[in-house]
Amino acid sequence: MDTRFNSLSRDADEPHKLVNALNGIFSEVTVRAARPAWFTKLQWSANRKFDENNAFLRKLAHEVISHRRANPSQKKDLLNALVNGKDPATGSETTGNLLAFLLYYLMANPKVYATLREEIDRVVGGDPLAPEHLNKLSYTKACLREALRLQPTVPVLAVKPVDVDGPIVLGHKWELDGPQTILILLHHLHRDASVWGENAEDFNPERMLDKNFAKLPPNAWKPFGNGQRSCIGNEFAFQEATIAVALLFQKFDFSFADPEYKLTIKQAASIKPANLFIHAKLRPGVDALSTTQGVVHEDTIGKPAPATDNVFSGVNDLKPIIVYYGSNMGTSMELANNLAKSAIQRGFQCTAAALDEATGSLRPGVLSVFISSSYDGQPTSNGAKFIDWISALSPNSLTGVEFVVFGCGNREWRDTFQRIPNLIFALLEKHGAKSIAAKGSADAAEGDVLAQFVTWQASDFWPCVANLHGITPGTTDEALRVAVVHQKPTFQPIQTGVSAIVKKVYQLTDDEVRPKYHLELELPERHNYEVGGYLEILPRNPLELVKRALTALGLKEDDVLELESSASTPLPTGVPLLAKDLLSHHLDLNQPATVKQLELLRDCCEVAEDKQALDSILEEGNRTNVLTRRPSLLQILEAVKIGNLPMPPPTTQTQTLLYFILAIIIAVKMYFDLVCLAAPRSIPSSV
């Protein structure tokens, strides 16, 4: 809504004034419903505060709406729906609390949980959710109705007789002295045994299926209020909840964080479960890349991308790939998602799943990739079941299974370094499975784990996958090809950026491995940033450093290059661009060289003294584990004589070039990729 309340960065004792105003209003409304109107008029202080809170909310709402109308946008957000649309909406708090109660009842009733998930799998499957799916989710809607029956998020209705002058009797039982206020407790109304049966306390969605729901007596189910004061957004809220449940259970499995949890209620503006914590994990075959997909209408979204122009294009019967990750802190999971995305872009059917999902699931005809870490020599929390299962298998029980293993670790823990990845590799081979490639590994002590992983993909994994499909080694495409072309450059780097001043930086989390930070920037005058806008930080190498790189690579500033990639890359491909722009805006020229890059350059050295110098750098890095002590590739190219590096296949469009593999960082997203920088054969050496 173009408005930020900084609820995450504020101290817990100092919420935004909006929160205080809402809490004050709801509290006052609650107590007003329980006292006579004449007594409320005497509460001068409370009434004044109530009016102030209402005035603040109205003023804030007017400012938000006026700002959007004065600055229209095409955002598909709730504010545009309210300003431009005609459908009523309801509050998000009651809907969120409904979902919390529903999750509790589903986890507490495994059979109901399984039935709901089966319906969503049958109706929606792996496709994006579409409007036509909603009417077919009858059991899902029944579960929501039943959760609202047992735990209506607004549990009390206040009514009073109208057009009466004297005492009346309700239901031949209760005598009222005129128009008195009556509180209806929905908790009891919704558990009336005469309507709901002797099992009224049980969570039983079958009673809420459409046919049974239509037979209920009038006023037996009132979770959205009563009469003219009933919720005007009830249809919106119910549809919103149905969509949320379908999307959540399509992607995730849920379980109690505390298996012994007993439902207790917390009441504020509405009621919700108190201290309910759950575990959510991706379902088998669902990768993290798909979890951001919502309700979409494009037929292509959510389906594998078509094969790109690479060595696998045109190959029939590509073997499906499943990437299993053992991960506590998220590193191995990110690597698995990286590989899955790369495989899909090459035309493979590929999914990522937790390591435990491989238990009992390994089979011939599917390439199984295992990416795992160790924690004190023990398997990850999502991999212990798999380790127990594979350890107990009999010999040759995995015959015909093909696999690859990549391990993450830190050699500073020498006794347990790579223990679990090594164990997985050994047990798979012991039970008859066949590895199609040597085990890969990444060492966090070297830094740049993702760079090491992508290097392994290009140098080991994809060539071996090509072999598996009968493609001759050496004909696989490079991750990126660069050619000097005789064309006018058409790609222009972004020139509209402005300089900003960093005003404040502090750490938000205690996570030592993956900390999150709060960053505040001061923009120049006449440049505004609105909440929900996109802020891109563009790094740029100093001009002097760029000139050094051009010299080392034998290029000139006005040389025009064209990049071609067989995989997805944030680099500009397919368009001519100046060498100076590529080196200035797209490559981190100060990135320290990795061990594998140093080993490659050492093996290609033409001078014995240079080779010894690189050996010394490798030895020092191995001994100290200090990444920053290693020189960058640019520094090495300026200092040593290099020859006999891997050559690209000669074509009529490209010159004979040497390829230097660089690890790059793109903008501030910390995405790593492999780049093959082209240079003429003659490379100047320096002292």
XYZ file of C-alpha atoms in Angstrom:
687
model
C 0.000 0.000 0.000
C 3.001 2.291 -0.426
C 3.187 2.527 3.375
C 5.759 0.972 5.682
C 5.307 0.570 9.436
C 8.793 -0.896 10.139
C 7.327 -3.521 12.432
C 10.415 -5.729 12.059
C 12.995 -3.067 12.787
C 11.212 -1.374 15.681
C 11.631 -2.351 19.306
C 8.889 -4.637 20.578
C 7.908 -2.030 23.185
C 7.445 0.674 20.573
C 5.006 -0.495 17.885
C 3.778 1.864 15.219
C 0.983 4.223 16.255
C -1.348 2.306 13.919
C -1.014 -0.818 16.074
C -1.688 1.094 19.274
C -4.723 2.792 17.729
C -6.206 -0.482 16.506
C -5.663 -2.225 19.831
C -7.238 0.701 21.666
C -10.298 0.704 19.403
C -10.856 -3.058 19.621
C -10.457 -3.040 23.390
C -12.967 -0.215 23.796
C -15.475 -1.825 21.418
C -15.250 -5.053 23.401
C -16.008 -3.435 26.751
C -18.729 -1.177 25.288
C -20.638 -4.251 24.143
C -20.853 -5.439 27.743
C -22.063 -2.264 29.467
C -25.154 -0.026 29.205
C -25.032 2.852 26.747
C -25.636 5.447 29.501
C -22.571 4.202 31.381
C -20.419 4.449 28.245
C -21.333 8.125 27.947
C -19.788 8.748 31.368
C -16.368 7.336 30.333
C -15.039 10.718 29.213
C -11.350 9.813 29.134
C -11.908 6.487 27.349
C -14.290 8.138 24.874
C -11.788 10.886 24.089
C -9.049 8.317 23.430
C -11.452 6.253 21.335
C -12.306 9.284 19.194
C -8.615 10.197 18.815
C -7.784 6.686 17.638
C -10.627 6.718 15.134
C -9.553 10.121 13.832
C -5.977 8.903 13.412
C -7.056 5.834 11.441
C -9.308 7.853 9.177
C -6.539 10.378 8.552
C -4.026 7.624 7.797
C -6.431 5.852 5.432
C -7.181 9.126 3.648
C -3.453 9.823 3.188
C -2.744 6.341 1.814
C -5.654 6.455 -0.636
C -4.929 10.036 -1.729
C -1.290 9.219 -2.379
C -2.205 6.248 -4.596
C -4.780 8.243 -6.526
C -2.238 11.036 -7.053
C 0.432 8.504 -8.040
C -1.396 5.684 -9.845
C 0.474 2.466 -10.524
C -0.169 -0.901 -12.125
C 0.661 -2.863 -8.983
C -1.603 -5.846 -8.379
C -1.945 -5.119 -4.684
C -4.841 -4.865 -2.270
C -4.899 -1.071 -2.344
C -5.481 -0.967 -6.107
C -8.175 -3.602 -5.705
C -9.925 -1.459 -3.102
C -9.479 1.850 -4.915
C -10.309 0.660 -8.419
C -12.447 -2.398 -7.813
C -15.986 -2.891 -6.577
C -15.685 -6.098 -4.552
C -15.719 -5.788 -0.753
C -12.743 -7.034 1.239
C -12.315 -8.269 4.756
C -9.618 -7.993 7.375
C -6.549 -10.161 7.039
C -6.245 -10.916 10.767
C -9.352 -13.093 11.041
C -8.438 -14.977 7.859
C -4.913 -15.582 9.148
C -6.267 -16.842 12.467
C -8.676 -19.148 10.630
C -5.745 -20.681 8.762
C -3.858 -21.142 12.032
C -6.799 -23.025 13.586
C -7.219 -25.091 10.421
C -3.557 -26.119 10.446
C -3.898 -27.181 14.069
C -6.959 -29.359 13.429
C -5.444 -30.895 10.292
C -2.177 -31.798 12.012
C -4.131 -33.174 14.969
C -6.232 -35.354 12.610
C -3.880 -37.158 10.180
C -6.691 -38.878 8.240
C -8.383 -35.565 7.508
C -4.988 -34.084 6.606
C -4.372 -36.890 4.105
C -7.835 -36.533 2.555
C -7.431 -32.786 2.058
C -3.985 -33.201 0.515
C -5.270 -35.931 -1.803
C -8.025 -33.621 -3.047
C -5.575 -30.795 -3.759
C -3.207 -33.188 -5.557
C -6.081 -34.576 -7.633
C -7.657 -31.243 -8.537
C -4.618 -28.963 -8.850
C -1.665 -31.343 -9.121
C 1.529 -29.540 -9.969
C -0.172 -26.903 -12.114
C -0.576 -23.261 -11.164
C -3.806 -22.667 -9.286
C -6.557 -21.380 -11.588
C -10.088 -20.073 -10.906
C -11.696 -23.232 -12.263
C -9.958 -25.278 -9.545
C -11.677 -23.517 -6.641
C -15.171 -24.919 -7.173
C -13.736 -28.444 -7.229
C -12.085 -28.158 -3.794
C -15.216 -29.229 -1.888
C -13.405 -31.064 0.916
C -11.002 -28.145 1.401
C -13.956 -25.810 1.854
C -15.578 -28.275 4.251
C -12.426 -28.254 6.379
C -12.487 -24.465 6.511
C -16.180 -24.449 7.508
C -15.531 -26.993 10.240
C -12.577 -25.009 11.599
C -14.819 -21.925 11.706
C -17.482 -23.936 13.521
C -15.169 -25.069 16.292
C -13.147 -21.859 16.515
C -14.973 -18.828 15.075
C -12.295 -16.154 15.106
C -14.792 -13.550 16.379
C -16.456 -15.719 19.044
C -19.198 -13.372 20.361
C -22.206 -11.706 18.743
C -24.100 -8.858 20.430
C -27.790 -8.451 19.578
C -30.806 -6.831 21.199
C -34.542 -6.764 20.521
C -35.948 -3.923 18.485
C -39.383 -2.306 18.471
C -40.268 -3.546 21.945
C -41.584 -1.478 24.826
C -41.695 -3.890 27.699
C -40.502 -7.271 28.908
C -40.308 -10.130 26.409
C -39.571 -13.845 26.588
C -37.143 -15.498 24.173
C -37.642 -19.107 23.209
C -40.281 -19.568 25.879
C -37.441 -19.596 28.380
C -35.499 -16.368 28.842
C -37.221 -13.223 30.055
C -35.738 -9.848 29.085
C -36.576 -6.498 30.562
C -37.069 -4.614 27.328
C -34.360 -4.005 24.695
C -31.450 -5.497 26.590
C -28.188 -6.468 24.866
C -27.693 -10.218 24.493
C -24.299 -11.835 23.952
C -24.366 -14.985 21.814
C -21.374 -17.228 22.501
C -20.612 -18.950 19.199
C -18.447 -21.518 20.948
C -21.646 -22.952 22.482
C -23.947 -22.251 19.542
C -21.641 -24.193 17.219
C -21.529 -27.161 19.602
C -25.246 -27.589 20.133
C -25.691 -31.364 20.254
C -29.244 -31.082 18.895
C -27.771 -29.769 15.645
C -24.292 -31.239 15.466
C -24.794 -34.559 17.250
C -23.025 -36.163 20.147
C -19.637 -35.743 18.406
C -20.042 -31.959 18.195
C -16.620 -31.484 19.831
C -14.877 -33.491 17.086
C -13.299 -32.040 13.941
C -15.373 -33.762 11.259
C -15.338 -31.969 7.854
C -17.782 -34.484 6.329
C -20.627 -32.713 8.157
C -19.692 -29.547 6.239
C -19.654 -30.991 2.711
C -21.961 -29.050 0.406
C -24.988 -31.384 0.643
C -24.823 -31.626 4.436
C -24.040 -27.937 4.854
C -27.152 -26.993 2.881
C -29.327 -28.985 5.318
C -28.232 -27.114 8.453
C -30.925 -25.222 10.364
C -30.978 -21.448 9.940
C -28.585 -19.602 12.262
C -26.790 -22.785 13.341
C -23.474 -21.607 11.801
C -22.658 -17.913 12.266
C -18.864 -17.387 12.069
C -19.207 -14.251 9.934
C -21.640 -12.439 12.188
C -25.342 -11.781 12.034
C -27.823 -9.703 10.057
C -26.884 -6.277 8.783
C -23.740 -6.309 10.895
C -22.397 -9.519 9.375
C -19.033 -9.399 7.626
C -19.436 -7.770 4.217
C -16.284 -9.512 2.999
C -17.164 -13.074 3.994
C -17.095 -14.421 0.423
C -13.789 -12.699 -0.229
C -12.308 -14.031 3.011
C -13.487 -17.589 2.369
C -12.119 -17.589 -1.175
C -8.866 -16.076 0.062
C -8.556 -18.846 2.665
C -9.331 -21.551 0.091
C -6.628 -20.238 -2.230
C -4.119 -20.055 0.612
C -4.809 -23.635 1.724
C -4.525 -24.995 -1.821
C -1.218 -23.225 -2.440
C 0.263 -24.176 0.935
C -0.614 -27.865 0.746
C 0.436 -28.063 -2.895
C 3.956 -27.030 -1.895
C 4.497 -27.996 1.739
C 4.054 -30.673 4.375
C 3.258 -29.477 7.905
C 3.856 -30.943 11.369
C 3.799 -29.777 14.979
C 7.061 -28.329 16.267
C 5.938 -29.734 19.629
C 4.153 -33.076 19.119
C 2.604 -32.693 22.604
C 1.034 -29.309 21.847
C -2.451 -28.735 23.308
C -4.656 -26.036 21.874
C -4.917 -22.893 23.970
C -6.528 -19.629 22.936
C -5.103 -16.125 22.790
C -7.541 -13.242 22.412
C -6.853 -9.786 21.011
C -9.019 -8.258 18.296
C -9.979 -11.855 17.488
C -8.974 -15.252 18.844
C -6.089 -17.383 17.625
C -4.028 -20.351 18.806
C -1.512 -19.417 21.484
C 2.110 -20.545 21.125
C 1.386 -22.749 18.124
C 4.598 -23.412 16.207
C 4.782 -25.660 13.177
C 7.408 -27.103 10.873
C 6.904 -26.659 7.130
C 9.022 -28.539 4.598
C 8.860 -28.749 0.834
C 6.945 -31.742 -0.444
C 8.825 -34.379 -2.483
C 9.334 -33.179 -6.029
C 8.767 -29.521 -5.144
C 11.758 -27.200 -5.477
C 12.133 -23.872 -3.710
C 12.107 -22.013 -7.028
C 8.412 -22.797 -7.475
C 7.194 -21.610 -4.076
C 6.930 -17.990 -5.202
C 4.420 -18.882 -7.904
C 0.879 -17.929 -6.929
C -2.424 -17.838 -8.765
C -1.436 -17.379 -12.391
C -3.131 -17.829 -15.718
C -0.180 -18.288 -18.059
C -0.001 -21.913 -19.153
C 3.804 -21.926 -19.247
C 4.461 -20.803 -15.688
C 5.276 -23.628 -13.316
C 6.257 -26.020 -16.131
C 9.808 -26.925 -17.144
C 11.463 -24.352 -19.352
C 12.201 -25.453 -22.906
C 15.679 -26.706 -23.621
C 18.089 -23.918 -24.443
C 20.567 -23.975 -27.294
C 23.019 -26.393 -25.729
C 24.561 -29.777 -26.312
C 21.452 -31.553 -24.973
C 19.014 -29.836 -27.336
C 17.577 -32.356 -29.755
C 18.538 -35.307 -27.525
C 15.598 -37.623 -26.951
C 14.872 -39.443 -23.709
C 16.853 -37.231 -21.358
C 16.974 -38.982 -18.010
C 14.997 -37.265 -15.239
C 17.140 -35.795 -12.478
C 16.289 -35.555 -8.775
C 18.571 -33.418 -6.629
C 18.475 -34.430 -2.958
C 19.875 -31.989 -0.416
C 20.946 -32.522 3.186
C 20.836 -29.071 4.718
C 20.360 -27.403 8.112
C 21.432 -23.840 7.308
C 20.192 -23.664 3.723
C 23.476 -23.790 1.779
C 23.030 -27.255 0.285
C 19.387 -26.480 -0.451
C 20.410 -23.378 -2.416
C 22.966 -25.403 -4.372
C 20.327 -28.022 -5.142
C 17.917 -25.388 -6.404
C 20.715 -23.854 -8.488
C 21.412 -27.199 -10.151
C 17.715 -27.968 -10.642
C 17.182 -24.644 -12.394
C 20.209 -25.242 -14.608
C 18.956 -28.721 -15.516
C 15.476 -27.470 -16.409
C 16.996 -24.813 -18.643
C 18.851 -27.587 -20.489
C 15.633 -29.471 -21.132
C 15.696 -31.993 -18.273
C 12.830 -32.865 -15.982
C 14.328 -32.026 -12.618
C 13.172 -31.444 -9.059
C 14.889 -30.785 -5.748
C 13.889 -32.573 -2.534
C 15.131 -33.079 1.015
C 17.584 -35.940 1.496
C 15.128 -37.976 3.566
C 12.804 -38.072 0.545
C 15.310 -40.405 -1.134
C 14.509 -43.066 1.462
C 13.137 -46.038 -0.484
C 12.836 -43.919 -3.639
C 16.065 -44.578 -5.566
C 15.458 -46.352 -8.850
C 17.117 -47.011 -12.218
C 16.374 -44.620 -15.062
C 16.618 -41.529 -12.856
C 19.871 -39.707 -12.145
C 20.042 -39.057 -8.405
C 22.250 -36.161 -7.308
C 23.129 -35.879 -3.612
C 24.280 -32.550 -2.167
C 24.909 -32.670 1.551
C 26.742 -31.125 4.462
C 27.910 -32.613 7.755
C 27.330 -31.209 11.223
C 29.895 -32.459 13.731
C 30.179 -35.513 11.535
C 26.449 -36.236 11.773
C 23.810 -36.100 9.038
C 21.596 -33.063 8.666
C 18.183 -32.963 10.311
C 16.508 -33.703 6.966
C 18.910 -36.541 6.100
C 19.141 -38.799 9.153
C 16.361 -41.155 8.004
C 18.061 -41.633 4.643
C 21.399 -42.458 6.261
C 19.730 -45.035 8.536
C 17.899 -46.559 5.570
C 20.842 -46.831 3.215
C 23.111 -48.150 5.977
C 20.778 -51.111 6.493
C 20.436 -52.123 2.832
C 21.692 -55.449 1.572
C 24.467 -55.674 -1.068
C 23.453 -55.005 -4.688
C 20.018 -53.721 -3.671
C 20.679 -50.505 -5.624
C 21.951 -52.122 -8.807
C 21.100 -49.988 -11.832
C 20.861 -46.741 -9.858
C 23.061 -43.914 -11.179
C 24.167 -41.120 -8.897
C 26.427 -38.143 -8.282
C 27.567 -36.769 -4.902
C 28.645 -33.230 -4.047
C 29.747 -32.432 -0.515
C 29.820 -29.160 1.411
C 32.014 -28.637 4.424
C 34.781 -26.728 6.118
C 38.184 -28.335 6.473
C 38.789 -26.437 9.695
C 36.846 -29.348 11.208
C 39.406 -31.884 10.026
C 38.076 -34.943 11.824
C 34.601 -34.685 10.295
C 35.273 -32.799 7.040
C 33.040 -34.218 4.266
C 32.173 -37.237 6.450
C 28.498 -37.531 5.447
C 29.001 -36.878 1.692
C 31.823 -39.443 1.707
C 29.611 -41.895 3.591
C 26.755 -41.433 1.110
C 29.121 -42.057 -1.799
C 30.606 -45.181 -0.171
C 27.243 -46.692 0.814
C 25.712 -46.098 -2.619
C 28.619 -47.868 -4.308
C 28.585 -50.627 -1.701
C 24.977 -51.450 -2.503
C 25.479 -51.578 -6.258
C 24.738 -48.020 -7.440
C 27.044 -46.497 -10.053
C 28.569 -43.044 -9.860
C 28.764 -41.284 -13.210
C 31.286 -38.707 -11.938
C 33.911 -38.265 -9.258
C 32.585 -36.826 -6.008
C 32.564 -33.041 -6.039
C 33.223 -30.897 -2.999
C 33.184 -27.333 -1.755
C 35.269 -26.007 1.110
C 33.765 -23.094 3.026
C 37.252 -22.226 4.249
C 37.994 -21.124 0.693
C 34.853 -18.986 0.623
C 32.716 -18.750 -2.515
C 30.959 -22.099 -2.033
C 28.539 -21.344 -4.844
C 31.408 -20.407 -7.167
C 33.097 -23.732 -6.425
C 29.819 -25.532 -7.065
C 29.221 -23.865 -10.419
C 32.828 -24.592 -11.408
C 32.221 -28.263 -10.618
C 29.054 -28.247 -12.710
C 30.883 -26.919 -15.757
C 34.065 -28.967 -15.450
C 32.747 -32.292 -14.111
C 29.006 -32.705 -13.775
C 27.610 -31.640 -17.142
C 30.375 -33.326 -19.199
C 29.653 -36.573 -17.330
C 25.911 -36.175 -17.905
C 26.740 -35.712 -21.597
C 28.711 -38.981 -21.527
C 25.736 -40.666 -19.901
C 23.615 -39.697 -22.901
C 26.198 -40.832 -25.458
C 27.461 -37.373 -26.338
C 31.160 -37.343 -27.190
C 33.290 -35.582 -24.559
C 34.721 -32.338 -25.798
C 31.650 -31.384 -27.815
C 29.764 -29.939 -24.876
C 29.192 -26.217 -24.924
C 31.043 -23.995 -22.531
C 28.999 -22.223 -19.880
C 29.668 -19.001 -21.744
C 31.374 -18.187 -25.042
C 32.874 -14.818 -25.836
C 33.856 -13.721 -29.322
C 35.381 -10.527 -30.703
C 32.985 -9.271 -33.377
C 33.172 -6.491 -35.938
C 29.863 -4.844 -35.197
C 28.635 -1.660 -33.626
C 27.868 -2.162 -29.922
C 24.146 -2.091 -29.225
C 24.111 -2.943 -25.521
C 24.321 0.075 -23.266
C 24.913 -0.210 -19.512
C 22.447 1.473 -17.207
C 23.390 5.133 -16.906
C 20.496 6.399 -14.816
C 21.849 5.511 -11.408
C 22.430 8.035 -8.653
C 24.926 8.156 -5.820
C 23.536 7.356 -2.366
C 25.018 7.670 1.113
C 24.930 4.708 3.501
C 23.530 6.141 6.736
C 23.023 3.088 8.893
C 23.884 -0.623 8.835
C 23.201 -3.100 11.615
C 22.679 -6.832 11.939
C 19.110 -8.063 12.416
C 19.800 -11.742 13.175
C 22.288 -13.689 15.263
C 22.928 -16.189 12.474
C 26.705 -16.323 12.025
C 26.512 -18.203 8.737
C 23.720 -16.309 6.972
C 23.171 -13.042 8.852
C 20.595 -10.489 7.700
C 21.227 -6.767 7.880
C 19.238 -3.562 8.018
C 20.541 -0.981 5.528
C 19.479 2.655 5.299
C 20.459 4.815 2.324
C 20.129 8.546 1.880
C 19.110 9.406 -1.666
C 19.905 12.734 -3.337
C 17.286 15.454 -3.387
C 14.462 15.033 -5.907
C 14.941 11.251 -5.886
C 12.270 9.371 -3.958
C 11.878 5.725 -3.030
C 8.423 4.384 -2.232
C 7.621 1.263 -0.244
C 7.314 -1.690 -2.594
C 9.538 -0.056 -5.183
C 12.572 -1.788 -6.691
C 16.020 -0.698 -5.626
C 18.956 -2.004 -7.626
C 22.513 -1.401 -6.485
C 24.921 -1.380 -9.410
C 28.586 -2.088 -8.655
C 31.285 -0.688 -10.937
C 34.979 -1.488 -11.101
C 37.381 1.478 -10.957
C 38.546 2.670 -14.375
C 42.209 1.950 -13.558
C 41.358 -1.665 -12.714
C 39.418 -2.037 -15.956
C 42.373 -0.741 -17.969
C 44.655 -3.275 -16.273
C 42.242 -6.093 -17.166
C 42.046 -4.964 -20.789
C 45.846 -4.940 -20.993
C 46.172 -8.362 -19.370
C 43.655 -9.853 -21.791
C 45.116 -8.117 -24.844
C 41.919 -6.197 -25.500
C 41.211 -2.559 -26.323
C 38.507 -0.366 -24.833
C 36.645 -0.168 -28.124
C 36.829 -3.904 -28.873
C 33.304 -5.274 -29.297
C 32.426 -8.628 -27.743
C 29.392 -10.852 -28.050
C 28.468 -13.409 -25.392
C 26.588 -16.628 -26.018
C 25.361 -18.806 -23.155
C 23.930 -22.320 -23.087
C 22.405 -21.650 -19.686
C 20.699 -18.842 -17.855
C 22.999 -15.978 -16.917
C 22.461 -12.403 -15.789
C 25.151 -11.307 -18.242
C 24.038 -9.582 -21.455
C 24.035 -12.275 -24.140
C 23.314 -12.143 -27.837
C 24.092 -8.443 -28.169
C 27.389 -6.722 -29.079
C 28.898 -4.745 -26.187
C 32.147 -2.941 -25.498
C 34.854 -4.869 -23.678
C 35.224 -1.885 -21.347
C 31.549 -2.076 -20.360
C 31.708 -5.822 -19.709
C 34.703 -5.443 -17.409
C 33.355 -2.313 -15.734
C 29.823 -3.379 -14.851
C 29.509 -7.174 -14.963
C 32.630 -8.821 -13.499
C 34.177 -8.553 -10.039
C 37.828 -8.072 -11.008
C 38.994 -8.141 -7.384
C 37.506 -11.553 -6.612
C 40.256 -13.796 -5.125
C 41.073 -16.817 -7.257
C 39.705 -20.142 -6.084
C 41.865 -23.204 -5.529
C 40.592 -24.879 -8.698
C 41.313 -21.781 -10.756
C 44.829 -21.593 -9.319
C 45.392 -25.269 -10.091
C 44.185 -24.771 -13.677
C 46.479 -21.803 -14.235
C 49.413 -23.590 -12.616
C 49.010 -26.564 -14.933
C 48.986 -24.200 -17.930
C 52.075 -22.207 -16.917
C 54.880 -22.058 -19.490
C 57.583 -20.898 -17.076
C 58.821 -23.130 -14.256
C 59.312 -20.200 -11.893
C 55.709 -19.076 -12.436
C 54.452 -22.579 -11.737
C 56.433 -22.658 -8.495
C 54.991 -19.281 -7.518
C 51.437 -20.562 -7.991
C 52.311 -23.691 -5.996
C 53.444 -21.429 -3.168
C 50.171 -19.484 -3.295
C 48.211 -22.724 -3.161
C 50.295 -24.032 -0.284
C 49.897 -20.780 1.669
C 46.149 -20.793 1.079
C 45.847 -24.428 2.150
C 47.866 -23.738 5.283
C 46.164 -20.552 6.437
C 42.655 -20.953 4.983
C 42.702 -17.188 4.419
C 40.894 -16.417 1.169
C 41.933 -12.778 1.028
C 45.611 -13.735 0.858
C 45.078 -15.222 -2.567
C 45.577 -12.906 -5.528
C 42.845 -12.247 -8.029
C 42.974 -13.820 -11.461
C 43.811 -10.413 -12.861
C 46.877 -10.175 -10.622
C 47.980 -13.640 -11.719
C 47.527 -12.852 -15.427
C 49.680 -9.773 -14.969
C 52.429 -11.732 -13.262
C 52.814 -15.115 -14.970
C 53.124 -16.590 -18.453
C 50.107 -18.705 -19.342
C 49.705 -21.085 -22.245
C 47.813 -24.208 -23.358
C 44.534 -23.323 -21.731
C 41.412 -25.158 -22.970
C 40.490 -24.090 -26.490
C 36.976 -23.566 -27.850
C 35.926 -25.527 -30.909
C 37.008 -23.453 -33.954
C 34.217 -21.914 -36.008
C 34.045 -19.399 -38.832
C 32.466 -16.849 -36.494
C 35.056 -16.881 -33.702
C 38.751 -16.349 -33.471
C 41.058 -18.849 -31.790
C 40.813 -17.645 -28.185
C 42.052 -18.689 -24.790
C 39.391 -19.067 -22.135
C 40.030 -17.888 -18.602
C 37.474 -19.094 -16.060
C 36.479 -16.317 -13.669
C 34.087 -16.414 -10.713
C 31.868 -13.362 -10.882
C 29.408 -11.613 -8.601
C 26.383 -10.005 -10.212
C 25.131 -6.809 -8.506
C 24.274 -7.376 -4.842
C 22.342 -10.617 -5.345
C 25.515 -12.653 -4.737
C 24.744 -14.953 -7.665
C 27.832 -16.741 -8.937
C 28.332 -17.954 -12.476
C 31.156 -19.330 -14.591
C 32.441 -17.024 -17.259
C 34.922 -17.856 -19.978
C 36.704 -14.621 -20.822
C 38.199 -14.578 -24.280
C 41.719 -13.322 -24.991
C 44.194 -13.618 -27.857
C 46.837 -16.331 -27.567
C 49.638 -13.868 -26.888
C 49.301 -12.695 -23.286
C 51.847 -10.218 -21.951
C 53.656 -11.350 -18.836
C 54.992 -9.065 -16.154
C 57.238 -9.340 -13.145
